[in-house]
Amino acid sequence: MAVGLSEPRQLLPVAGVRLAAIGAGIKPNKQRDDLVMIALDPGTTCASVFTRNAFCAAPVIVARQHLDTTPPRALLINSGNANAGTGQQGLDDASESCARVAEALGCLPQEVLPFSTGVIGENLPMTKLNAGIEAVAGRLDENSWMAAARGIMTTDTIAKACSRQISIDGTTITLTGFAKGSGMIHPDMATMLAFIFTDANTDADFLRHCLKHAADASFNCITVDGDTSTNDACILAATGKSGSEKLTGASAGSAQFAVAVEDVCTQLAQAIIRDGEGATKFVTVHVTSAASVEEARNVAFTIAHSPLVKTALFASDPNWGRILAAVGRAGIADLQIDGVDIYLDDVCIVEHGARAAMYTEEQGQQVMKRDEITITVSVSRGEAAATIWTTDLSHDYVTINSEYRS
Amino acid sequence: MAVGLSEPRQLLPVAGVRLAAIGAGIKPNKQRDDLVMIALDPGTTCASVFTRNAFCAAPVIVARQHLDTTPPRALLINSGNANAGTGQQGLDDASESCARVAEALGCLPQEVLPFSTGVIGENLPMTKLNAGIEAVAGRLDENSWMAAARGIMTTDTIAKACSRQISIDGTTITLTGFAKGSGMIHPDMATMLAFIFTDANTDADFLRHCLKHAADASFNCITVDGDTSTNDACILAATGKSGSEKLTGASAGSAQFAVAVEDVCTQLAQAIIRDGEGATKFVTVHVTSAASVEEARNVAFTIAHSPLVKTALFASDPNWGRILAAVGRAGIADLQIDGVDIYLDDVCIVEHGARAAMYTEEQGQQVMKRDEITITVSVSRGEAAATIWTTDLSHDYVTINSEYRS
């Protein structure tokens, strides 16, 4: 069950966005929605980041091509099948689904972006998908945000979504986003599937800048299992319908808008971790006084990926030796071990590279019993820091991933 | 339970080596031996490789210092406590134990090498250890090889040891080695604890060359969980008692001896994997036609470390999409995905980067049901190849590591 996470009580509609979700029969469980369509009003500006996995899925390839030619008018997202590792057939299927959406909505095929998530290596069931496209196109409305957030889920146990409103020059601007992801989570450049919409009026360059910066500070700071998906994608679409003046990097409200985008992305990224496969803990790993941000991130990710640290977290066992060993193998060639201090929340467990003099096992246990824990590591090498978020490694992770296809 | 591994029926004594094991009360289970002493005759030559973890344990630091001054006359190995992360006290304890061994055997403290394995971050119980040293010194004999192999075990379920004999110029040369290790297995430069003894007469440079080469081809090719231990060490000691002529790199028998060392190391390294924590499969990952050995190793380790690949192996699920995704994130910037072929044993599952045309799920399932599986990946980039050995990720891995200290 998700750690400290519940479904949002309310998601705010975003002017210029209509959406719908249905069950098209792609997932084995016919009770669950698996096809989401999102229509964007003309004039919408769009920014995107995609997976860096060399085996990116067919829809990622097609979506990139379409984004290069024209701004999108519609997104089509199916869950239950990733359309990855499917070769030319996969590309043909992704293109065909765009053509069907274009026909249904009266736009060009290049104005449609396809997204898929689910099992890798199986062809899309095109008959079901085409019938689903026709059906879902007839149900678009301005309020189906929760249904859309639920419709893109796979092993997720809870829908991940949030809304924010800010006021710039007296104009209210709304942002609503949703995301999915629970396993194969170690985004590289982009994340799982995340879709963020706003009625802000922005130029394209500024929107790209906001998304790049926000993704680096959010989706690129999380890991469940160190596995980078073939289908990661994050879309930020701005309809301009709020009626605000056009935001650029030089606008008075630009910083406020960028912060709001980062805030929504961070909320969604943390929600993915809270609902990580088998997660019983939400863990923040904070590395300080590193020589560079890259060094701080390497140490933080080495800790976050260590199966021994992760199983100790699952057991609520303050087995700090495993954290120490992870720091020691994180690739800092000239690490001075007596410069290393480690804290569990506010309890100092390692001081000058060895067990802290005042530390007692009881103090460590107190912290480890909590659902949310911060591991802070100081390496005494400089001024750089990094924060990443992760989960523990539980029996449920093994169960979920050894039964996923059966 | 260990995969395809049983205890050796016979271990051959090595002239010039005496050894003994007792229970000194360091492990909580008093039935189990936890202290091993090995005495080496004067004139023994020694080679060693140690962990590259920056947080190397106190005994590793002391052993390195001692090896820099003089060849060893004795090894002392305790299990149940790693004496790592213990600061100055740990160094003092390791030095004191060497002094006690020297006193008992009539040699210099610098001629004693200490080794420890077990829980990180607790001080050695010196009263028990000192009493144990006195007791074990009185029991040394030439035949206690199985007792020694068992005495260094921690979460291992089975002792790992083997013997080889070769004949060089009519002289029989014996090699006997034993090792321990089951979790925190991703050796970097050396491995877990491995001790190999031979009565060969060799010069020190040639012995070092043999061990370095053998360790790179064996212990440095295995991973259970990607965690590099603080205490990894591998020792190769040659007593010279076989009466053979001195082996150097230029000797006629040098290649034969080097192959025998590599053979023993490979046997022990594979035994560690077969007894990997929670292992139900012994998996060989073979990457071919890479641009460099480093590239081949990176791809192989990315597959071997992927929790999703490992849980699919546990489930005997031919979920090849997870292997494909791991190849895609292994850091080859200009990977041509249509150059990638993947085999499970002799079944081609991926051809030109997509599901092989002739592949059926039944074929994949047949292979995945086996206890021993080879995953072969060809990336069509060059002539380099690498082979590494790993295990699956099972419920037992999580159980073992969430209960290790409790």
mmCIF file of C-alpha atoms in Angstrom, chain B residues 47-284:
data_model
loop_
_atom_site.group_PDB
_atom_site.id
_atom_site.type_symbol
_atom_site.label_atom_id
_atom_site.label_comp_id
_atom_site.label_asym_id
_atom_site.label_seq_id
_atom_site.Cartn_x
_atom_site.Cartn_y
_atom_site.Cartn_z
ATOM 1 C CA ALA B 47 49.998 -12.850 -3.156
ATOM 2 C CA SER B 48 46.836 -10.972 -2.235
ATOM 3 C CA VAL B 49 44.012 -8.821 -3.559
ATOM 4 C CA PHE B 50 41.710 -6.762 -1.344
ATOM 5 C CA THR B 51 38.414 -4.864 -1.576
ATOM 6 C CA ARG B 52 38.365 -1.441 -3.217
ATOM 7 C CA ASN B 53 35.582 -0.261 -0.908
ATOM 8 C CA ALA B 54 36.834 3.020 0.619
ATOM 9 C CA PHE B 55 35.457 1.832 3.953
ATOM 10 C CA CYS B 56 37.720 -1.191 4.064
ATOM 11 C CA ALA B 57 37.623 -2.958 7.383
ATOM 12 C CA ALA B 58 40.271 -2.736 10.112
ATOM 13 C CA PRO B 59 41.679 -6.236 9.406
ATOM 14 C CA VAL B 60 42.087 -5.319 5.709
ATOM 15 C CA ILE B 61 44.128 -2.242 6.674
ATOM 16 C CA VAL B 62 46.277 -4.223 9.128
ATOM 17 C CA ALA B 63 46.767 -7.163 6.731
ATOM 18 C CA ARG B 64 47.929 -4.800 3.974
ATOM 19 C CA GLN B 65 50.430 -3.145 6.313
ATOM 20 C CA HIS B 66 51.797 -6.496 7.430
ATOM 21 C CA LEU B 67 52.110 -7.793 3.862
ATOM 22 C CA ASP B 68 54.155 -4.702 3.005
ATOM 23 C CA THR B 69 56.789 -5.598 5.587
ATOM 24 C CA THR B 70 57.271 -9.369 5.494
ATOM 25 C CA PRO B 71 55.781 -12.618 4.107
ATOM 26 C CA PRO B 72 53.105 -14.108 6.376
ATOM 27 C CA ARG B 73 53.532 -17.082 8.694
ATOM 28 C CA ALA B 74 49.938 -17.252 9.897
ATOM 29 C CA LEU B 75 46.372 -16.247 8.992
ATOM 30 C CA LEU B 76 43.634 -15.681 11.583
ATOM 31 C CA ILE B 77 40.049 -15.571 10.305
ATOM 32 C CA ASN B 78 36.980 -14.925 12.408
ATOM 33 C CA SER B 79 33.389 -15.095 11.201
ATOM 34 C CA GLY B 80 30.368 -13.472 12.887
ATOM 35 C CA ASN B 81 31.902 -10.002 13.157
ATOM 36 C CA ALA B 82 33.445 -7.943 10.306
ATOM 37 C CA ASN B 83 35.398 -5.504 12.499
ATOM 38 C CA ALA B 84 34.412 -2.825 9.949
ATOM 39 C CA GLY B 85 33.299 0.727 10.706
ATOM 40 C CA THR B 86 34.941 0.360 14.105
ATOM 41 C CA GLY B 87 37.509 3.187 13.875
ATOM 42 C CA GLN B 88 40.691 3.186 15.977
ATOM 43 C CA GLN B 89 39.330 0.537 18.354
ATOM 44 C CA GLY B 90 38.933 -1.822 15.406
ATOM 45 C CA LEU B 91 42.533 -1.271 14.299
ATOM 46 C CA ASP B 92 43.772 -1.826 17.865
ATOM 47 C CA ASP B 93 41.742 -5.037 18.149
ATOM 48 C CA ALA B 94 43.058 -6.385 14.841
ATOM 49 C CA SER B 95 46.638 -5.615 15.875
ATOM 50 C CA GLU B 96 46.154 -7.157 19.308
ATOM 51 C CA SER B 97 44.820 -10.377 17.794
ATOM 52 C CA CYS B 98 47.916 -10.598 15.574
ATOM 53 C CA ALA B 99 50.156 -10.170 18.611
ATOM 54 C CA ARG B 100 48.315 -12.975 20.401
ATOM 55 C CA VAL B 101 48.701 -15.298 17.411
ATOM 56 C CA ALA B 102 52.430 -14.423 17.171
ATOM 57 C CA GLU B 103 52.871 -15.249 20.845
ATOM 58 C CA ALA B 104 51.101 -18.593 20.467
ATOM 59 C CA LEU B 105 53.048 -19.623 17.360
ATOM 60 C CA GLY B 106 56.408 -18.034 18.048
ATOM 61 C CA CYS B 107 56.534 -15.620 15.140
ATOM 62 C CA LEU B 108 56.396 -11.822 14.723
ATOM 63 C CA PRO B 109 53.071 -9.917 14.908
ATOM 64 C CA GLN B 110 53.765 -8.551 11.380
ATOM 65 C CA GLU B 111 53.896 -12.145 10.150
ATOM 66 C CA VAL B 112 50.203 -12.599 11.046
ATOM 67 C CA LEU B 113 47.344 -11.539 8.729
ATOM 68 C CA PRO B 114 43.904 -10.919 10.280
ATOM 69 C CA PHE B 115 40.594 -11.439 8.400
ATOM 70 C CA SER B 116 37.059 -10.851 9.644
ATOM 71 C CA THR B 117 33.597 -11.395 8.149
ATOM 72 C CA GLY B 118 30.140 -10.869 9.561
ATOM 73 C CA VAL B 119 28.134 -7.950 10.933
ATOM 74 C CA ILE B 120 29.560 -4.476 10.257
ATOM 75 C CA GLY B 121 29.929 -1.894 13.017
ATOM 76 C CA GLU B 122 30.370 -3.895 16.172
ATOM 77 C CA ASN B 123 33.606 -4.251 18.093
ATOM 78 C CA LEU B 124 35.279 -7.651 18.248
ATOM 79 C CA PRO B 125 34.604 -9.496 21.527
ATOM 80 C CA MET B 126 38.299 -9.516 22.478
ATOM 81 C CA THR B 127 38.052 -11.666 25.613
ATOM 82 C CA LYS B 128 36.406 -14.482 23.646
ATOM 83 C CA LEU B 129 38.709 -13.963 20.685
ATOM 84 C CA ASN B 130 41.896 -14.092 22.771
ATOM 85 C CA ALA B 131 40.780 -17.251 24.562
ATOM 86 C CA GLY B 132 39.895 -18.729 21.167
ATOM 87 C CA ILE B 133 43.332 -17.932 19.732
ATOM 88 C CA GLU B 134 45.024 -19.796 22.545
ATOM 89 C CA ALA B 135 42.731 -22.801 22.117
ATOM 90 C CA VAL B 136 42.871 -23.027 18.320
ATOM 91 C CA ALA B 137 46.674 -22.729 18.223
ATOM 92 C CA GLY B 138 46.928 -26.002 20.098
ATOM 93 C CA ARG B 139 44.918 -27.892 17.494
ATOM 94 C CA LEU B 140 46.698 -27.166 14.236
ATOM 95 C CA ASP B 141 47.069 -30.132 11.920
ATOM 96 C CA GLU B 142 47.480 -30.852 8.217
ATOM 97 C CA ASN B 143 43.996 -32.183 7.526
ATOM 98 C CA SER B 144 41.396 -29.768 8.945
ATOM 99 C CA TRP B 145 40.510 -28.270 5.562
ATOM 100 C CA MET B 146 36.758 -28.887 5.641
ATOM 101 C CA ALA B 147 36.583 -27.575 9.214
ATOM 102 C CA ALA B 148 38.367 -24.407 8.100
ATOM 103 C CA ALA B 149 36.093 -23.982 5.079
ATOM 104 C CA ARG B 150 33.070 -24.320 7.379
ATOM 105 C CA GLY B 151 34.511 -22.079 10.089
ATOM 106 C CA ILE B 152 34.592 -18.975 7.864
ATOM 107 C CA MET B 153 30.924 -19.243 6.764
ATOM 108 C CA THR B 154 28.293 -16.619 7.682
ATOM 109 C CA THR B 155 25.009 -16.762 5.699
ATOM 110 C CA ASP B 156 26.577 -19.409 3.454
ATOM 111 C CA THR B 157 24.542 -22.623 3.466
ATOM 112 C CA ILE B 158 27.388 -24.836 2.302
ATOM 113 C CA ALA B 159 31.188 -24.881 2.506
ATOM 114 C CA LYS B 160 32.955 -23.877 -0.716
ATOM 115 C CA ALA B 161 36.286 -25.537 -1.409
ATOM 116 C CA CYS B 162 38.185 -27.496 -4.030
ATOM 117 C CA SER B 163 41.524 -29.161 -4.750
ATOM 118 C CA ARG B 164 43.517 -29.595 -7.938
ATOM 119 C CA GLN B 165 46.727 -31.436 -8.742
ATOM 120 C CA ILE B 166 48.958 -30.794 -11.708
ATOM 121 C CA SER B 167 52.287 -32.266 -12.689
ATOM 122 C CA ILE B 168 55.095 -30.013 -13.804
ATOM 123 C CA ASP B 169 58.347 -31.651 -14.916
ATOM 124 C CA GLY B 170 57.377 -34.819 -13.078
ATOM 125 C CA THR B 171 56.685 -33.016 -9.789
ATOM 126 C CA THR B 172 53.126 -33.174 -8.441
ATOM 127 C CA ILE B 173 51.850 -29.788 -7.337
ATOM 128 C CA THR B 174 48.726 -29.496 -5.186
ATOM 129 C CA LEU B 175 46.361 -26.537 -4.891
ATOM 130 C CA THR B 176 43.571 -26.399 -2.288
ATOM 131 C CA GLY B 177 41.372 -23.378 -1.752
ATOM 132 C CA PHE B 178 38.277 -22.379 0.147
ATOM 133 C CA ALA B 179 36.043 -19.326 0.124
ATOM 134 C CA LYS B 180 32.991 -17.852 1.786
ATOM 135 C CA GLY B 181 30.412 -15.378 0.570
ATOM 136 C CA SER B 182 26.714 -15.340 -0.155
ATOM 137 C CA GLY B 183 25.453 -11.749 0.066
ATOM 138 C CA MET B 184 27.034 -8.291 -0.372
ATOM 139 C CA ILE B 185 28.607 -9.944 -3.390
ATOM 140 C CA HIS B 186 29.913 -7.733 -6.155
ATOM 141 C CA PRO B 187 33.652 -7.958 -5.682
ATOM 142 C CA ASP B 188 35.726 -5.078 -6.902
ATOM 143 C CA MET B 189 39.313 -6.184 -7.407
ATOM 144 C CA ALA B 190 39.113 -8.998 -4.892
ATOM 145 C CA THR B 191 36.292 -11.007 -3.485
ATOM 146 C CA MET B 192 34.750 -12.108 -0.309
ATOM 147 C CA LEU B 193 37.169 -14.196 1.661
ATOM 148 C CA ALA B 194 39.051 -16.739 -0.428
ATOM 149 C CA PHE B 195 42.165 -18.607 0.625
ATOM 150 C CA ILE B 196 44.155 -20.695 -1.814
ATOM 151 C CA PHE B 197 47.220 -22.693 -0.850
ATOM 152 C CA THR B 198 49.748 -24.545 -2.955
ATOM 153 C CA ASP B 199 53.003 -26.358 -2.382
ATOM 154 C CA ALA B 200 54.375 -24.931 -5.629
ATOM 155 C CA ASN B 201 57.729 -23.195 -5.500
ATOM 156 C CA THR B 202 57.189 -19.807 -7.165
ATOM 157 C CA ASP B 203 58.665 -16.365 -7.155
ATOM 158 C CA ALA B 204 56.551 -13.609 -5.681
ATOM 159 C CA ASP B 205 56.043 -11.606 -8.895
ATOM 160 C CA PHE B 206 54.777 -14.599 -10.808
ATOM 161 C CA LEU B 207 52.433 -15.541 -7.949
ATOM 162 C CA ARG B 208 51.004 -12.004 -7.896
ATOM 163 C CA HIS B 209 50.517 -12.112 -11.653
ATOM 164 C CA CYS B 210 48.687 -15.460 -11.419
ATOM 165 C CA LEU B 211 46.350 -14.251 -8.668
ATOM 166 C CA LYS B 212 45.571 -10.898 -10.301
ATOM 167 C CA HIS B 213 44.766 -12.590 -13.591
ATOM 168 C CA ALA B 214 42.727 -15.367 -11.947
ATOM 169 C CA ALA B 215 40.761 -12.972 -9.709
ATOM 170 C CA ASP B 216 39.857 -10.772 -12.694
ATOM 171 C CA ALA B 217 38.537 -13.817 -14.546
ATOM 172 C CA SER B 218 36.627 -15.274 -11.598
ATOM 173 C CA PHE B 219 35.819 -13.283 -8.450
ATOM 174 C CA ASN B 220 35.559 -10.037 -10.389
ATOM 175 C CA CYS B 221 32.974 -11.640 -12.693
ATOM 176 C CA ILE B 222 30.321 -12.444 -10.118
ATOM 177 C CA THR B 223 27.495 -10.525 -8.518
ATOM 178 C CA VAL B 224 24.668 -11.462 -6.196
ATOM 179 C CA ASP B 225 23.342 -8.027 -5.273
ATOM 180 C CA GLY B 226 25.781 -5.412 -6.553
ATOM 181 C CA ASP B 227 26.953 -4.605 -3.044
ATOM 182 C CA THR B 228 30.734 -4.543 -2.606
ATOM 183 C CA SER B 229 31.833 -5.728 0.813
ATOM 184 C CA THR B 230 34.150 -3.834 3.139
ATOM 185 C CA ASN B 231 36.091 -7.006 3.891
ATOM 186 C CA ASP B 232 36.756 -8.727 0.560
ATOM 187 C CA ALA B 233 40.132 -10.425 0.487
ATOM 188 C CA CYS B 234 41.769 -13.196 -1.493
ATOM 189 C CA ILE B 235 45.057 -14.806 -0.533
ATOM 190 C CA LEU B 236 47.204 -17.187 -2.572
ATOM 191 C CA ALA B 237 50.052 -18.708 -0.554
ATOM 192 C CA ALA B 238 52.749 -20.966 -2.038
ATOM 193 C CA THR B 239 54.801 -22.976 0.453
ATOM 194 C CA GLY B 240 57.344 -24.347 -2.043
ATOM 195 C CA LYS B 241 57.220 -27.758 -0.322
ATOM 196 C CA SER B 242 56.512 -29.740 -3.508
ATOM 197 C CA GLY B 243 60.226 -29.630 -4.252
ATOM 198 C CA SER B 244 59.645 -28.369 -7.787
ATOM 199 C CA GLU B 245 62.026 -25.922 -9.385
ATOM 200 C CA LYS B 246 61.150 -22.283 -8.829
ATOM 201 C CA LEU B 247 58.338 -21.209 -11.178
ATOM 202 C CA THR B 248 58.667 -17.801 -12.807
ATOM 203 C CA GLY B 249 56.774 -16.237 -15.696
ATOM 204 C CA ALA B 250 59.392 -17.744 -18.012
ATOM 205 C CA SER B 251 59.188 -21.347 -16.705
ATOM 206 C CA ALA B 252 57.925 -24.149 -18.949
ATOM 207 C CA GLY B 253 55.181 -25.003 -16.426
ATOM 208 C CA SER B 254 54.070 -21.425 -15.743
ATOM 209 C CA ALA B 255 51.031 -21.466 -18.034
ATOM 210 C CA GLN B 256 49.861 -24.761 -16.575
ATOM 211 C CA PHE B 257 50.150 -23.397 -13.040
ATOM 212 C CA ALA B 258 48.378 -20.146 -13.932
ATOM 213 C CA VAL B 259 45.503 -22.116 -15.477
ATOM 214 C CA ALA B 260 45.237 -24.262 -12.340
ATOM 215 C CA VAL B 261 45.032 -21.130 -10.143
ATOM 216 C CA GLU B 262 42.354 -19.658 -12.395
ATOM 217 C CA ASP B 263 40.504 -22.969 -12.353
ATOM 218 C CA VAL B 264 40.418 -23.051 -8.534
ATOM 219 C CA CYS B 265 39.376 -19.389 -8.362
ATOM 220 C CA THR B 266 36.598 -19.918 -10.938
ATOM 221 C CA GLN B 267 35.345 -22.973 -9.086
ATOM 222 C CA LEU B 268 35.204 -21.005 -5.816
ATOM 223 C CA ALA B 269 33.666 -17.894 -7.431
ATOM 224 C CA GLN B 270 30.935 -19.967 -9.075
ATOM 225 C CA ALA B 271 30.351 -21.768 -5.763
ATOM 226 C CA ILE B 272 29.717 -18.373 -4.124
ATOM 227 C CA ILE B 273 27.071 -17.627 -6.750
ATOM 228 C CA ARG B 274 25.516 -21.096 -6.512
ATOM 229 C CA ASP B 275 25.133 -20.415 -2.782
ATOM 230 C CA GLY B 276 24.099 -16.771 -3.293
ATOM 231 C CA GLU B 277 21.580 -15.570 -0.730
ATOM 232 C CA GLY B 278 18.197 -16.995 -1.662
ATOM 233 C CA ALA B 279 19.492 -18.263 -5.029
ATOM 234 C CA THR B 280 17.258 -20.665 -6.954
ATOM 235 C CA LYS B 281 19.119 -20.252 -10.278
ATOM 236 C CA PHE B 282 22.717 -20.157 -11.453
ATOM 237 C CA VAL B 283 22.776 -17.674 -14.316
ATOM 238 C CA THR B 284 25.567 -17.030 -16.805
#
